[in-house]
Amino acid sequence: MNKKAIQKICYGVYIISSKMGEKINGQIANTVFQITSEPPTVAISINKQNMTHDYIKESKVFTVSVLGKSASMNLIGRFGFKSGRETDKFKETKYRLGVTGAPIILDNTISYLECEVLSSSDVGTHTVFIGKVIDADILSDEEPMTYAYYHEVKGGKSPKTAPTYVTEETPKESVKEPVVSDKYRCKVCGYVYDPANGDPDSGIKPGTPFEDLPDTWSCPICGAPKGEFEKEG
């Protein structure tokens, strides 16, 4: 079975947030879809290992912040590859608390939904939460970021806790000769630095070779230093 066929299903890029008492947390997710229109309900899939999962189970509320195409890799990396147990994700993020008390991301968010959990379903590694939308609004006319855009244009990768994560197989040397490439892959999160695209969010112009990146440059997704990159091919 070729599990990559499942990746042809269309997804977006969202930040799911919740609260536990006065504490708040959030994470990147791509599995958000509408269930009914009246009353409006949506479903989300959250990995049980993630702290946001525990917050949603405790508070029975969550928000969905829909990210636009201009969302920076730093923002996505902060909420997608860092743990709220170790990092205050909201320290450098613009947000406000909604009517439920859960945070709504304001950085690069084009719309948001606030939901109260109606039910949940255990699906093994993840829990599917069904939420009734109690508030929503549009913040920008910018186009939403699709998961395909995140992968193909932004060069992003899926964290291992994502429901759509598929282990990438490394081609054997016996299959074909190594291809010389000036692209470099982060050994920590899998992000690929492509000189043709550069890293505009970090001030790196397109056309900048990896060798010319300053030693202080780090992975825009997980923050790994330049030394944690290896040449592809």
PDB file of N, CA and C in Angstrom, residues 62-100:
ATOM      1  N   PHE A  62     -11.698  25.004  22.147  1.00  0.00           N
ATOM      2  CA  PHE A  62     -10.512  25.200  21.309  1.00  0.00           C
ATOM      3  C   PHE A  62     -10.802  26.268  20.264  1.00  0.00           C
ATOM      4  N   THR A  63      -9.737  26.847  19.749  1.00  0.00           N
ATOM      5  CA  THR A  63      -9.859  27.815  18.666  1.00  0.00           C
ATOM      6  C   THR A  63      -9.090  27.302  17.455  1.00  0.00           C
ATOM      7  N   VAL A  64      -9.532  27.719  16.285  1.00  0.00           N
ATOM      8  CA  VAL A  64      -8.854  27.400  15.034  1.00  0.00           C
ATOM      9  C   VAL A  64      -8.461  28.716  14.378  1.00  0.00           C
ATOM     10  N   SER A  65      -7.164  28.968  14.251  1.00  0.00           N
ATOM     11  CA  SER A  65      -6.670  30.160  13.560  1.00  0.00           C
ATOM     12  C   SER A  65      -6.195  29.727  12.180  1.00  0.00           C
ATOM     13  N   VAL A  66      -6.853  30.216  11.138  1.00  0.00           N
ATOM     14  CA  VAL A  66      -6.540  29.832   9.763  1.00  0.00           C
ATOM     15  C   VAL A  66      -5.400  30.712   9.245  1.00  0.00           C
ATOM     16  N   LEU A  67      -4.279  30.101   8.886  1.00  0.00           N
ATOM     17  CA  LEU A  67      -3.109  30.862   8.447  1.00  0.00           C
ATOM     18  C   LEU A  67      -3.166  31.199   6.963  1.00  0.00           C
ATOM     19  N   GLY A  68      -2.670  32.397   6.621  1.00  0.00           N
ATOM     20  CA  GLY A  68      -2.585  32.832   5.236  1.00  0.00           C
ATOM     21  C   GLY A  68      -1.259  32.423   4.625  1.00  0.00           C
ATOM     22  N   LYS A  69      -1.123  32.612   3.305  1.00  0.00           N
ATOM     23  CA  LYS A  69       0.093  32.225   2.596  1.00  0.00           C
ATOM     24  C   LYS A  69       1.337  32.958   3.083  1.00  0.00           C
ATOM     25  N   SER A  70       1.145  34.142   3.658  1.00  0.00           N
ATOM     26  CA  SER A  70       2.299  34.937   4.095  1.00  0.00           C
ATOM     27  C   SER A  70       2.830  34.513   5.461  1.00  0.00           C
ATOM     28  N   ALA A  71       2.195  33.536   6.094  1.00  0.00           N
ATOM     29  CA  ALA A  71       2.651  33.087   7.415  1.00  0.00           C
ATOM     30  C   ALA A  71       4.113  32.666   7.341  1.00  0.00           C
ATOM     31  N   SER A  72       4.919  33.152   8.269  1.00  0.00           N
ATOM     32  CA  SER A  72       6.359  32.874   8.251  1.00  0.00           C
ATOM     33  C   SER A  72       6.645  31.453   8.717  1.00  0.00           C
ATOM     34  N   MET A  73       7.780  30.927   8.258  1.00  0.00           N
ATOM     35  CA  MET A  73       8.215  29.611   8.708  1.00  0.00           C
ATOM     36  C   MET A  73       8.568  29.646  10.189  1.00  0.00           C
ATOM     37  N   ASN A  74       8.984  30.811  10.675  1.00  0.00           N
ATOM     38  CA  ASN A  74       9.285  30.931  12.104  1.00  0.00           C
ATOM     39  C   ASN A  74       8.031  30.693  12.944  1.00  0.00           C
ATOM     40  N   LEU A  75       6.910  31.267  12.501  1.00  0.00           N
ATOM     41  CA  LEU A  75       5.645  31.079  13.213  1.00  0.00           C
ATOM     42  C   LEU A  75       5.217  29.618  13.163  1.00  0.00           C
ATOM     43  N   ILE A  76       5.300  29.015  11.973  1.00  0.00           N
ATOM     44  CA  ILE A  76       4.909  27.622  11.814  1.00  0.00           C
ATOM     45  C   ILE A  76       5.837  26.717  12.618  1.00  0.00           C
ATOM     46  N   GLY A  77       7.127  27.008  12.593  1.00  0.00           N
ATOM     47  CA  GLY A  77       8.079  26.210  13.354  1.00  0.00           C
ATOM     48  C   GLY A  77       7.860  26.314  14.850  1.00  0.00           C
ATOM     49  N   ARG A  78       7.514  27.522  15.308  1.00  0.00           N
ATOM     50  CA  ARG A  78       7.291  27.748  16.740  1.00  0.00           C
ATOM     51  C   ARG A  78       6.137  26.906  17.262  1.00  0.00           C
ATOM     52  N   PHE A  79       5.051  26.829  16.469  1.00  0.00           N
ATOM     53  CA  PHE A  79       3.869  26.098  16.920  1.00  0.00           C
ATOM     54  C   PHE A  79       3.828  24.656  16.420  1.00  0.00           C
ATOM     55  N   GLY A  80       4.702  24.328  15.448  1.00  0.00           N
ATOM     56  CA  GLY A  80       4.667  22.977  14.893  1.00  0.00           C
ATOM     57  C   GLY A  80       5.780  22.062  15.337  1.00  0.00           C
ATOM     58  N   PHE A  81       6.934  22.639  15.721  1.00  0.00           N
ATOM     59  CA  PHE A  81       8.080  21.795  16.048  1.00  0.00           C
ATOM     60  C   PHE A  81       8.651  22.063  17.435  1.00  0.00           C
ATOM     61  N   LYS A  82       7.989  22.875  18.220  1.00  0.00           N
ATOM     62  CA  LYS A  82       8.438  23.143  19.589  1.00  0.00           C
ATOM     63  C   LYS A  82       7.328  22.745  20.561  1.00  0.00           C
ATOM     64  N   SER A  83       7.715  22.280  21.725  1.00  0.00           N
ATOM     65  CA  SER A  83       6.742  21.833  22.725  1.00  0.00           C
ATOM     66  C   SER A  83       6.429  22.950  23.707  1.00  0.00           C
ATOM     67  N   GLY A  84       5.146  23.087  24.028  1.00  0.00           N
ATOM     68  CA  GLY A  84       4.728  24.074  25.019  1.00  0.00           C
ATOM     69  C   GLY A  84       5.215  23.726  26.411  1.00  0.00           C
ATOM     70  N   ARG A  85       5.674  22.498  26.599  1.00  0.00           N
ATOM     71  CA  ARG A  85       6.226  22.104  27.894  1.00  0.00           C
ATOM     72  C   ARG A  85       7.593  22.743  28.132  1.00  0.00           C
ATOM     73  N   GLU A  86       8.242  23.138  27.044  1.00  0.00           N
ATOM     74  CA  GLU A  86       9.594  23.698  27.131  1.00  0.00           C
ATOM     75  C   GLU A  86       9.681  25.140  26.641  1.00  0.00           C
ATOM     76  N   THR A  87       8.722  25.571  25.841  1.00  0.00           N
ATOM     77  CA  THR A  87       8.780  26.893  25.210  1.00  0.00           C
ATOM     78  C   THR A  87       7.466  27.642  25.376  1.00  0.00           C
ATOM     79  N   ASP A  88       7.560  28.935  25.681  1.00  0.00           N
ATOM     80  CA  ASP A  88       6.372  29.793  25.704  1.00  0.00           C
ATOM     81  C   ASP A  88       6.115  30.256  24.277  1.00  0.00           C
ATOM     82  N   LYS A  89       5.259  29.559  23.569  1.00  0.00           N
ATOM     83  CA  LYS A  89       5.020  29.847  22.160  1.00  0.00           C
ATOM     84  C   LYS A  89       4.372  31.207  21.934  1.00  0.00           C
ATOM     85  N   PHE A  90       3.716  31.733  22.944  1.00  0.00           N
ATOM     86  CA  PHE A  90       2.984  32.986  22.784  1.00  0.00           C
ATOM     87  C   PHE A  90       3.815  34.221  23.153  1.00  0.00           C
ATOM     88  N   LYS A  91       5.029  33.999  23.630  1.00  0.00           N
ATOM     89  CA  LYS A  91       5.872  35.113  24.072  1.00  0.00           C
ATOM     90  C   LYS A  91       6.150  36.092  22.937  1.00  0.00           C
ATOM     91  N   GLU A  92       6.372  35.576  21.736  1.00  0.00           N
ATOM     92  CA  GLU A  92       6.681  36.424  20.582  1.00  0.00           C
ATOM     93  C   GLU A  92       5.555  36.380  19.551  1.00  0.00           C
ATOM     94  N   THR A  93       4.346  36.057  19.999  1.00  0.00           N
ATOM     95  CA  THR A  93       3.217  35.910  19.085  1.00  0.00           C
ATOM     96  C   THR A  93       2.077  36.849  19.481  1.00  0.00           C
ATOM     97  N   LYS A  94       1.517  37.545  18.487  1.00  0.00           N
ATOM     98  CA  LYS A  94       0.369  38.402  18.755  1.00  0.00           C
ATOM     99  C   LYS A  94      -0.890  37.537  18.864  1.00  0.00           C
ATOM    100  N   TYR A  95      -1.651  37.747  19.923  1.00  0.00           N
ATOM    101  CA  TYR A  95      -2.868  36.976  20.119  1.00  0.00           C
ATOM    102  C   TYR A  95      -3.816  37.739  21.035  1.00  0.00           C
ATOM    103  N   ARG A  96      -5.039  37.259  21.107  1.00  0.00           N
ATOM    104  CA  ARG A  96      -6.003  37.767  22.084  1.00  0.00           C
ATOM    105  C   ARG A  96      -6.843  36.608  22.564  1.00  0.00           C
ATOM    106  N   LEU A  97      -7.411  36.733  23.729  1.00  0.00           N
ATOM    107  CA  LEU A  97      -8.265  35.682  24.258  1.00  0.00           C
ATOM    108  C   LEU A  97      -9.678  35.852  23.718  1.00  0.00           C
ATOM    109  N   GLY A  98     -10.300  34.767  23.326  1.00  0.00           N
ATOM    110  CA  GLY A  98     -11.643  34.817  22.783  1.00  0.00           C
ATOM    111  C   GLY A  98     -12.691  34.703  23.876  1.00  0.00           C
ATOM    112  N   VAL A  99     -13.928  34.523  23.475  1.00  0.00           N
ATOM    113  CA  VAL A  99     -15.020  34.457  24.446  1.00  0.00           C
ATOM    114  C   VAL A  99     -14.918  33.213  25.331  1.00  0.00           C
ATOM    115  N   THR A 100     -14.221  32.192  24.851  1.00  0.00           N
ATOM    116  CA  THR A 100     -14.042  30.972  25.641  1.00  0.00           C
ATOM    117  C   THR A 100     -12.845  31.068  26.580  1.00  0.00           C
TER     118      THR A 100
END
